[in-house]
PDB file of C-alpha atoms in Angstrom:
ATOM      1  CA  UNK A   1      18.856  58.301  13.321  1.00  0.00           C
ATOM      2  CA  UNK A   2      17.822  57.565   9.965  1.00  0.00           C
ATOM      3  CA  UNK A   3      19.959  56.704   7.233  1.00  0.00           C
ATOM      4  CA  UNK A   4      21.060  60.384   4.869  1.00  0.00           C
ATOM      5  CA  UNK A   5      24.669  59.539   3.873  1.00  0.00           C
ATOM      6  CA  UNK A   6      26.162  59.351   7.303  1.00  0.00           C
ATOM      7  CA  UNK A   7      28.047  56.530   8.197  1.00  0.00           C
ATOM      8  CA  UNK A   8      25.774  54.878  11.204  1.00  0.00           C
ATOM      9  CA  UNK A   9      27.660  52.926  14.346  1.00  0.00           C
ATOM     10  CA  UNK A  10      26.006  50.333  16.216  1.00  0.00           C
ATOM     11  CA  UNK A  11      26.615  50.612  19.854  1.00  0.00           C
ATOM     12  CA  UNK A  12      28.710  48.827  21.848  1.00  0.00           C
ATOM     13  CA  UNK A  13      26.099  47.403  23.863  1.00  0.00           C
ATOM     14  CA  UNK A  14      23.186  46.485  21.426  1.00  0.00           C
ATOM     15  CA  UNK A  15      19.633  46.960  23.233  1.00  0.00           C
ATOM     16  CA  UNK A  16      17.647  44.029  23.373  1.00  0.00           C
ATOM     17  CA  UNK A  17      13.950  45.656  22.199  1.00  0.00           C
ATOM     18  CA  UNK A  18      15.942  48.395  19.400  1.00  0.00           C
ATOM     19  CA  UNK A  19      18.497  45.951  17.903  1.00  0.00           C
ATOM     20  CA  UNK A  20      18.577  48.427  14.854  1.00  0.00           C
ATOM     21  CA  UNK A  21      19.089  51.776  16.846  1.00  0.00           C
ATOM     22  CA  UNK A  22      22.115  53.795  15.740  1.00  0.00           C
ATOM     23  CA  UNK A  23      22.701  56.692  18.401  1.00  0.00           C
ATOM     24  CA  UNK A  24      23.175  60.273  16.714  1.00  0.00           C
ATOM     25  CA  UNK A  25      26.255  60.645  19.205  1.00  0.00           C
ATOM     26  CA  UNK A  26      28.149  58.075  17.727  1.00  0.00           C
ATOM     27  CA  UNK A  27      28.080  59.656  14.592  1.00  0.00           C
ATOM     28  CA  UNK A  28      28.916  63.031  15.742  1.00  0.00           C
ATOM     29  CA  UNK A  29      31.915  61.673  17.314  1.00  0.00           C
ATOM     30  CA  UNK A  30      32.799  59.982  13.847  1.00  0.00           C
ATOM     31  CA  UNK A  31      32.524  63.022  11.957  1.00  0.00           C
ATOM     32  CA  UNK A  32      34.037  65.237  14.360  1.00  0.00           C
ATOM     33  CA  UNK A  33      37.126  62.782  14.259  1.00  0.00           C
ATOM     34  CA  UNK A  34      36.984  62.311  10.622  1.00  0.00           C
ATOM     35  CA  UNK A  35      37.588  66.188  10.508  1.00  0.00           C
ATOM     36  CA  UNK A  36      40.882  66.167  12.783  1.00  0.00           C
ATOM     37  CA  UNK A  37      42.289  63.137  11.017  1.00  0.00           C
ATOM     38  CA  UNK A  38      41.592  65.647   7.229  1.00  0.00           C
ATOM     39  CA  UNK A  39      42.864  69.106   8.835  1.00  0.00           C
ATOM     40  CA  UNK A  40      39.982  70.732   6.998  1.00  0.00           C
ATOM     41  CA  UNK A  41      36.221  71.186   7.432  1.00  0.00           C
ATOM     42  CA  UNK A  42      33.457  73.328   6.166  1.00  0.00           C
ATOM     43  CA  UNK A  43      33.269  76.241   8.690  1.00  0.00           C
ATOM     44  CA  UNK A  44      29.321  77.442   9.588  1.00  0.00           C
ATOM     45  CA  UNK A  45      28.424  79.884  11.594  1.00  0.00           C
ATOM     46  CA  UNK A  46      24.581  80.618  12.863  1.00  0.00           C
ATOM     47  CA  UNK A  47      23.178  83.942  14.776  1.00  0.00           C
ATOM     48  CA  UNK A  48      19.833  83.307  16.561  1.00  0.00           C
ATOM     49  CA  UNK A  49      17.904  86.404  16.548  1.00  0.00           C
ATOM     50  CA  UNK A  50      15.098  86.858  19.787  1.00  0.00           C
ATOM     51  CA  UNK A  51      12.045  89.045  19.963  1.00  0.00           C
ATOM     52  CA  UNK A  52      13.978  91.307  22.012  1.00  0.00           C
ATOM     53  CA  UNK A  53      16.593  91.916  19.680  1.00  0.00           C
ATOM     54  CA  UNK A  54      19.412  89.829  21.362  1.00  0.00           C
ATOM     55  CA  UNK A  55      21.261  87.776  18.736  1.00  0.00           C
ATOM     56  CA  UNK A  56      23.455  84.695  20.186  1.00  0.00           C
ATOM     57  CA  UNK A  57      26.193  83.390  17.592  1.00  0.00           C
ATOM     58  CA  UNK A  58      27.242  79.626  17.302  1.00  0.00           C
ATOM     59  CA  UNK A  59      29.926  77.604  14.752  1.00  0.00           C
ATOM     60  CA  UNK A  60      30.278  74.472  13.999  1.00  0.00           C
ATOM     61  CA  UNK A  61      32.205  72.360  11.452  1.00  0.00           C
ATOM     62  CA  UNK A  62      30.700  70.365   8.466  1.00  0.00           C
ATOM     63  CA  UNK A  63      32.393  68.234   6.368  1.00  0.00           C
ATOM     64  CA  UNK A  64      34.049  69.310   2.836  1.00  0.00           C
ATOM     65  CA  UNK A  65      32.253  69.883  -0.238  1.00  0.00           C
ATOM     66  CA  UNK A  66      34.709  66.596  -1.803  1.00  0.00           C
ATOM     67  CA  UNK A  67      34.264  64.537   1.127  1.00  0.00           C
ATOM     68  CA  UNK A  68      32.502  61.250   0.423  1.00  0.00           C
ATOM     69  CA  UNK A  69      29.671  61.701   2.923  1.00  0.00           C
ATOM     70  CA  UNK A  70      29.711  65.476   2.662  1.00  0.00           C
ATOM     71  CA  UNK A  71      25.695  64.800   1.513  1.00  0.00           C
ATOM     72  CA  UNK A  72      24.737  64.019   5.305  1.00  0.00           C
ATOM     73  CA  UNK A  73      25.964  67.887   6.240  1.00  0.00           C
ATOM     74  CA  UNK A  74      22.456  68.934   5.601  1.00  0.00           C
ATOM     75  CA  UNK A  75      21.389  66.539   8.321  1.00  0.00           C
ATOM     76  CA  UNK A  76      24.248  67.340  10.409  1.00  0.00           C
ATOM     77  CA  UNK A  77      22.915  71.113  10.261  1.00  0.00           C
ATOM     78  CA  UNK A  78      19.855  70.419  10.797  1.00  0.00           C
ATOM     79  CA  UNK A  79      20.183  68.383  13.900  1.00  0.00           C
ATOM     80  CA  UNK A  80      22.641  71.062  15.047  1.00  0.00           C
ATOM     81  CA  UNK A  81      20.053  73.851  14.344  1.00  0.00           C
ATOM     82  CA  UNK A  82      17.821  71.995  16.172  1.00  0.00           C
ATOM     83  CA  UNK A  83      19.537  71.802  19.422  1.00  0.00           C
ATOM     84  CA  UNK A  84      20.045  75.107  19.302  1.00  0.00           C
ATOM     85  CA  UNK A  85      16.842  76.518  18.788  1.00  0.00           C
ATOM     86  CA  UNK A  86      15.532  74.343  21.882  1.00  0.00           C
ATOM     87  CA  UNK A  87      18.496  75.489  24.189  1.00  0.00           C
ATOM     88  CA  UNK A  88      18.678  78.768  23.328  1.00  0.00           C
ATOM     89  CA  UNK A  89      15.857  79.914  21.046  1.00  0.00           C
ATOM     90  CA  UNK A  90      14.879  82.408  18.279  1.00  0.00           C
ATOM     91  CA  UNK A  91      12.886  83.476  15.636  1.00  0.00           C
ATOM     92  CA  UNK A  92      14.969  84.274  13.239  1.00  0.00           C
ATOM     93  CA  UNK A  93      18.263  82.329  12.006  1.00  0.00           C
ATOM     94  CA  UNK A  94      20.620  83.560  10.066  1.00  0.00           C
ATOM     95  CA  UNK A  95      23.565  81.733   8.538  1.00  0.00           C
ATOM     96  CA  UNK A  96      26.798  82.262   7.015  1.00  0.00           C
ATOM     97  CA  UNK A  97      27.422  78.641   4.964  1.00  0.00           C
ATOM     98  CA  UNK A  98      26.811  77.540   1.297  1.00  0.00           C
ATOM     99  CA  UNK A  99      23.596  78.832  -0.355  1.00  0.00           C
ATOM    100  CA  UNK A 100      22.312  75.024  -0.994  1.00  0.00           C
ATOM    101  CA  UNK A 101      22.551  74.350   2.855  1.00  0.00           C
ATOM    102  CA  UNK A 102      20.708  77.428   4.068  1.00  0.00           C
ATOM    103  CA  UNK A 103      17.942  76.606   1.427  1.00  0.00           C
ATOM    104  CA  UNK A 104      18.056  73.079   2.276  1.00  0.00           C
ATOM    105  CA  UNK A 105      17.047  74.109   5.644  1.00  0.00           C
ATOM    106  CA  UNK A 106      14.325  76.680   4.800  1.00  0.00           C
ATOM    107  CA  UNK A 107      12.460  73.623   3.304  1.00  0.00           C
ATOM    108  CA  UNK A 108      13.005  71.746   6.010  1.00  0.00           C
ATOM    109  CA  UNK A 109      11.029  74.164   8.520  1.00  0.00           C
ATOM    110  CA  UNK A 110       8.495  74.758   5.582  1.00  0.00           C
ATOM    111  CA  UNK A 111       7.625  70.852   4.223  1.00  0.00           C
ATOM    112  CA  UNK A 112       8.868  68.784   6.810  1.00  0.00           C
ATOM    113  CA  UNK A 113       6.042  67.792   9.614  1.00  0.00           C
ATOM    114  CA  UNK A 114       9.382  68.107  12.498  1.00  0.00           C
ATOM    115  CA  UNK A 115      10.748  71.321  10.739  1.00  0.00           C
ATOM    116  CA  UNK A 116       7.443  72.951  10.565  1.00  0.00           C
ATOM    117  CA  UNK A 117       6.659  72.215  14.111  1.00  0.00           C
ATOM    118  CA  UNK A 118       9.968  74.117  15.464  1.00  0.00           C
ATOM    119  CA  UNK A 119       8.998  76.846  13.030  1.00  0.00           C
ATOM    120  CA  UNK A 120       5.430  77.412  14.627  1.00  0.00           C
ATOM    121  CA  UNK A 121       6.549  77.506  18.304  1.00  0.00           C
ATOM    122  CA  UNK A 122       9.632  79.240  17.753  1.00  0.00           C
ATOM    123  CA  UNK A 123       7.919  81.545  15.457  1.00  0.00           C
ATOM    124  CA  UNK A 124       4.690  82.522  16.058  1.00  0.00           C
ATOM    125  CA  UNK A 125       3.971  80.629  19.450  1.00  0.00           C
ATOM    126  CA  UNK A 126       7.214  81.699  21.304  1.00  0.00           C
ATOM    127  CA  UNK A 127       8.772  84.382  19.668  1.00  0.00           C
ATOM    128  CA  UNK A 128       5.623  86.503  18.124  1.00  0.00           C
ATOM    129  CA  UNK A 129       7.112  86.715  14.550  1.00  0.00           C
ATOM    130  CA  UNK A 130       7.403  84.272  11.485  1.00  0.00           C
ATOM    131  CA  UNK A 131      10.177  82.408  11.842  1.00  0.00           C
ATOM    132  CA  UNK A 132      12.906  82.505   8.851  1.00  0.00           C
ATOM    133  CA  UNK A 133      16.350  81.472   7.664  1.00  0.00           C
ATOM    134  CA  UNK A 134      18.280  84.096   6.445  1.00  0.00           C
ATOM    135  CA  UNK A 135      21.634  83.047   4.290  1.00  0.00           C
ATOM    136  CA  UNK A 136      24.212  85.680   4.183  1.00  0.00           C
ATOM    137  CA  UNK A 137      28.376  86.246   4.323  1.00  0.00           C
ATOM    138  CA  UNK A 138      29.597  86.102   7.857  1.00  0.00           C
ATOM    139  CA  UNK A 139      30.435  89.978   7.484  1.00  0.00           C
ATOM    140  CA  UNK A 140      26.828  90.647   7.481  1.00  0.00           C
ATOM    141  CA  UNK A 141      26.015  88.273  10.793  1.00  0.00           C
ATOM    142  CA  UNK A 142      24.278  90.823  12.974  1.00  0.00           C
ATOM    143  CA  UNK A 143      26.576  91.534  15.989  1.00  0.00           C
ATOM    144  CA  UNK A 144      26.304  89.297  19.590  1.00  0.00           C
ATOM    145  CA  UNK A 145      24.253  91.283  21.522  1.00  0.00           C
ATOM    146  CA  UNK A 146      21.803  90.614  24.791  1.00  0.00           C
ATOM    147  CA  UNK A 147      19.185  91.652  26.850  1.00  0.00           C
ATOM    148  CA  UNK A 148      19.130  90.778  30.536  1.00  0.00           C
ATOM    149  CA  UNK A 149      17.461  91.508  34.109  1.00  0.00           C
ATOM    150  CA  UNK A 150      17.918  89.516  37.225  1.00  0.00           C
ATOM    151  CA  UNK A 151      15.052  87.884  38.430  1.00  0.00           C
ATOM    152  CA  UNK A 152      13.793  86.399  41.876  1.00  0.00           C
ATOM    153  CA  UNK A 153      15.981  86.280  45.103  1.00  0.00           C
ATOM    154  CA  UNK A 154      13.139  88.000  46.875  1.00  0.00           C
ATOM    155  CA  UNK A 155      11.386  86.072  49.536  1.00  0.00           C
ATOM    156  CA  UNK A 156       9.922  88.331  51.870  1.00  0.00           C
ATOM    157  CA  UNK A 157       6.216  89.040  52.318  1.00  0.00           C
ATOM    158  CA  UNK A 158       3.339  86.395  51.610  1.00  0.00           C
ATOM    159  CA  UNK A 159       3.894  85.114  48.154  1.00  0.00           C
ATOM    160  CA  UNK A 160       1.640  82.132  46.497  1.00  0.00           C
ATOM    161  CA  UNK A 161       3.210  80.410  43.645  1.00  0.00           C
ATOM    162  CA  UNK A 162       1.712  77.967  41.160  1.00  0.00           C
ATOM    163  CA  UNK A 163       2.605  75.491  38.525  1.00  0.00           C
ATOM    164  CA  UNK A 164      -0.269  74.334  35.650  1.00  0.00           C
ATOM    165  CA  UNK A 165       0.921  70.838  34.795  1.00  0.00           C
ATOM    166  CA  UNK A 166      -0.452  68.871  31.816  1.00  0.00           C
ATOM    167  CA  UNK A 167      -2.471  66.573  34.442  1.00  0.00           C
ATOM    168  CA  UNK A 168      -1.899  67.876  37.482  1.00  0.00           C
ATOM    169  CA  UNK A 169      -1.950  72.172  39.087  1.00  0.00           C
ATOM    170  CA  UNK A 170       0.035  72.781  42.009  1.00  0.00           C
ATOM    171  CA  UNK A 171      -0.021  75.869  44.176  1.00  0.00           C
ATOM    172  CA  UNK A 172       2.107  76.666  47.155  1.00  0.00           C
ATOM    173  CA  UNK A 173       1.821  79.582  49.724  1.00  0.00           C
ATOM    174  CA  UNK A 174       4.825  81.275  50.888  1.00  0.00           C
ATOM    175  CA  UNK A 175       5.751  83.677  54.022  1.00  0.00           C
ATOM    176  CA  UNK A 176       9.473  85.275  54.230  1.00  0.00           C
ATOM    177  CA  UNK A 177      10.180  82.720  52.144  1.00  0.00           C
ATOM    178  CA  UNK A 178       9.342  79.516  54.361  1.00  0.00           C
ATOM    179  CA  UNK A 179       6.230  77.097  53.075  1.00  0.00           C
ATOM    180  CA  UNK A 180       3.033  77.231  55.124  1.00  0.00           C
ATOM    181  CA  UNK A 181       0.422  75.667  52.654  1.00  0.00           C
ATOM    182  CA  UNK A 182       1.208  73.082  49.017  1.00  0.00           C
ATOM    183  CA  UNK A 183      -1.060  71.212  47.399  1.00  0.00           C
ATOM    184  CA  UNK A 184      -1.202  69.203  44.234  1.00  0.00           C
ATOM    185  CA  UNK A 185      -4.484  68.970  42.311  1.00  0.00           C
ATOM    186  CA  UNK A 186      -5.402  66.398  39.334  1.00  0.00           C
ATOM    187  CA  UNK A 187      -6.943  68.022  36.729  1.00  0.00           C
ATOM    188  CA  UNK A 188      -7.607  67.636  32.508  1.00  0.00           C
ATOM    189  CA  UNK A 189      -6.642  71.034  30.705  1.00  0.00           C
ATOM    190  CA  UNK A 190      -5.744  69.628  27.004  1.00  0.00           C
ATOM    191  CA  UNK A 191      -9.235  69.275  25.997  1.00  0.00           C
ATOM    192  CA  UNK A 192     -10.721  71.759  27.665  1.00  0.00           C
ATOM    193  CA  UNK A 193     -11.870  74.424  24.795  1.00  0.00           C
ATOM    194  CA  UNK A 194     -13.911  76.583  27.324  1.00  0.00           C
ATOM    195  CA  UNK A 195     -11.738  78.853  28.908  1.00  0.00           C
ATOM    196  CA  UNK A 196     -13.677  79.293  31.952  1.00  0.00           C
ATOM    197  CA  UNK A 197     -12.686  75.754  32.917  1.00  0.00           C
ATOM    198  CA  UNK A 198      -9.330  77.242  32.816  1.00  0.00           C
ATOM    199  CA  UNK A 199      -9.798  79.820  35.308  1.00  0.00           C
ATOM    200  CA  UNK A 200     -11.966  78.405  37.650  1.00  0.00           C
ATOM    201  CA  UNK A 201      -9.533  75.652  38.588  1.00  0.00           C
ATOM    202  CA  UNK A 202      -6.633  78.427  38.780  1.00  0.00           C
ATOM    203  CA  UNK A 203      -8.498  80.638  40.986  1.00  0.00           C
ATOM    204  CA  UNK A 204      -9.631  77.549  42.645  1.00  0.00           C
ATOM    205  CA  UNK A 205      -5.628  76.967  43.825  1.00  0.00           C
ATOM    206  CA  UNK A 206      -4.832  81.068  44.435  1.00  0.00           C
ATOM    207  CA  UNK A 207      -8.040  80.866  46.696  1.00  0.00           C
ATOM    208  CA  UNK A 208      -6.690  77.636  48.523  1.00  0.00           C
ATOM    209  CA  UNK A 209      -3.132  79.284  49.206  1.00  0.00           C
ATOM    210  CA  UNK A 210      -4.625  82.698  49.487  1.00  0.00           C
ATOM    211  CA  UNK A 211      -6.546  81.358  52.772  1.00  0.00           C
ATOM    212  CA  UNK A 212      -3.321  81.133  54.532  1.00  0.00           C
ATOM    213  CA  UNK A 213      -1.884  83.994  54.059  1.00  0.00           C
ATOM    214  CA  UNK A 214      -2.778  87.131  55.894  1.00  0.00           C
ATOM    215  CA  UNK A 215      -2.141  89.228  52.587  1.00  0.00           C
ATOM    216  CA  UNK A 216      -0.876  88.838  49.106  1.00  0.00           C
ATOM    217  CA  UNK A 217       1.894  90.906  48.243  1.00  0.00           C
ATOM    218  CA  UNK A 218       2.700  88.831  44.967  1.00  0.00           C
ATOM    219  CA  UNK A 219       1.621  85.865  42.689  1.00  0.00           C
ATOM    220  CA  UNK A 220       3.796  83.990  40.107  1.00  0.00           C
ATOM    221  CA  UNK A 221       3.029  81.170  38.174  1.00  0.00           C
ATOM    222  CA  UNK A 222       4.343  78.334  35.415  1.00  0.00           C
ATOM    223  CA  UNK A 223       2.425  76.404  32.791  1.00  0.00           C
ATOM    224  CA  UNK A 224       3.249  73.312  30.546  1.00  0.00           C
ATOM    225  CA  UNK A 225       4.522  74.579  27.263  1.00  0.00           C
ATOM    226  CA  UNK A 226       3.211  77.677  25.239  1.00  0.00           C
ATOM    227  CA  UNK A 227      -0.416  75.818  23.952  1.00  0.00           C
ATOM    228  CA  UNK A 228      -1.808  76.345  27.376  1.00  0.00           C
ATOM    229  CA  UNK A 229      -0.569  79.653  27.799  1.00  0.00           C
ATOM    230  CA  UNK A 230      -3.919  81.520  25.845  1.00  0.00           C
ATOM    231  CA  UNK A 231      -6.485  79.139  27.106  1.00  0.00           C
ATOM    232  CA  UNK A 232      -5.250  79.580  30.868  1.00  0.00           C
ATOM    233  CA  UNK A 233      -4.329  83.175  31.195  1.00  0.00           C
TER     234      UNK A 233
END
């Protein structure tokens, strides 16, 4: 964790090949303590905004504006947003906390190499929309709201699953919910531009499972992160 006017703890136990490294816990721990021992914090709250118009609220507590390391909150927020974007997800965040955090942030995801990459797959790649930070009171937070459906628990019929791994495709074939045929199958996608390539090794594995099967009632599948997702399908 690099050095933004947080306090940084050396471990315990210092590792032999990163003498220097300062885990992020151990400050979170210091500030979160630091904010019991004062009785007072900065209250934030976020709401994460999905493409299908759920909106999940979080809060967490900064340090105060006086405090003497209250410049590290925009790197507390931003490691905080961060985690939550990647466990949770969303296009759109909007925040109830001081106007210079908020903006801090929104140059974060729009100069920083790291903020610009979570704003491209959580925007665009993920999500379908631009991603943005919207500041506002936290009267105007959109309301909690979410979207669900359950999915799987069925395992009857002859099903073929597959999985398109980075280096490897994997394919299974399924009857009433007991394995009759897996296989595992090296293969390069990354640099593969031509998108036949793509869908002959895929049908390649359905054709593989398919041949032990006496039907095909269904076919799901999984790929390694959202960049293979147009190329393969």
């Amino acid at each position: 964790m690099i050095n933004c006017g947080l306090p940084l703890i050396a471990p315990k136990v210092t590792p032999v090949l990163e003498p220097a490294f300062r885990p992020a816990v151990l400050v979170s721990r210091s500030i979160r303590q630091q904010i019991r021992e004062l009785g007072e914090s900065l209250p934030v709250t976020a709401a994460l905004e999905q493409a299908d118009g759920s909106v999940f609220h979080f809060r967490t507590d900064l340090l105060p504006a006086e405090h003497p390391h209250a410049a590290g909150n925009s790197v507390l927020l931003e490691r905080w947003m961060k985690f939550l974007l990647w466990s949770r997800g969303g296009f759109r965040v909007y925040l109830a906390c001081p106007a210079s955090l908020a903006d801090g942030l929104r140059r974060h995801y729009r100069e920083k190499p790291s903020g610009v990459f979570d704003a491209q797959i959580m925007g665009t790649r993920v999500y379908d929309h631009p991603f943005e930070v919207v500041s506002c009171p936290e009267s105007e937070l959109p309301p909690e709201r979410a979207s669900t459906q359950p999915l799987g628990r069925h395992l009857n019929g002859c099903r073929i699953g597959f999985d398109l791994g980075g280096s490897d495709r994997k394919v299974a074939a399924v009857v009433d919910g007991s394995v009759v045929f897996s296989e595992e199958v090296v293969w390069d996608p990354i640099p593969q531009a031509d998108p036949q390539y793509h869908f002959d090794q895929i049908m390649d594995s359905l054709k593989r499972a398919a041949g032990h099967l006496p039907r095909v009632d269904a076919i799901g599948g999984s790929a390694a992160g959202t960049q293979m997702l147009p190329s393969a399908f």
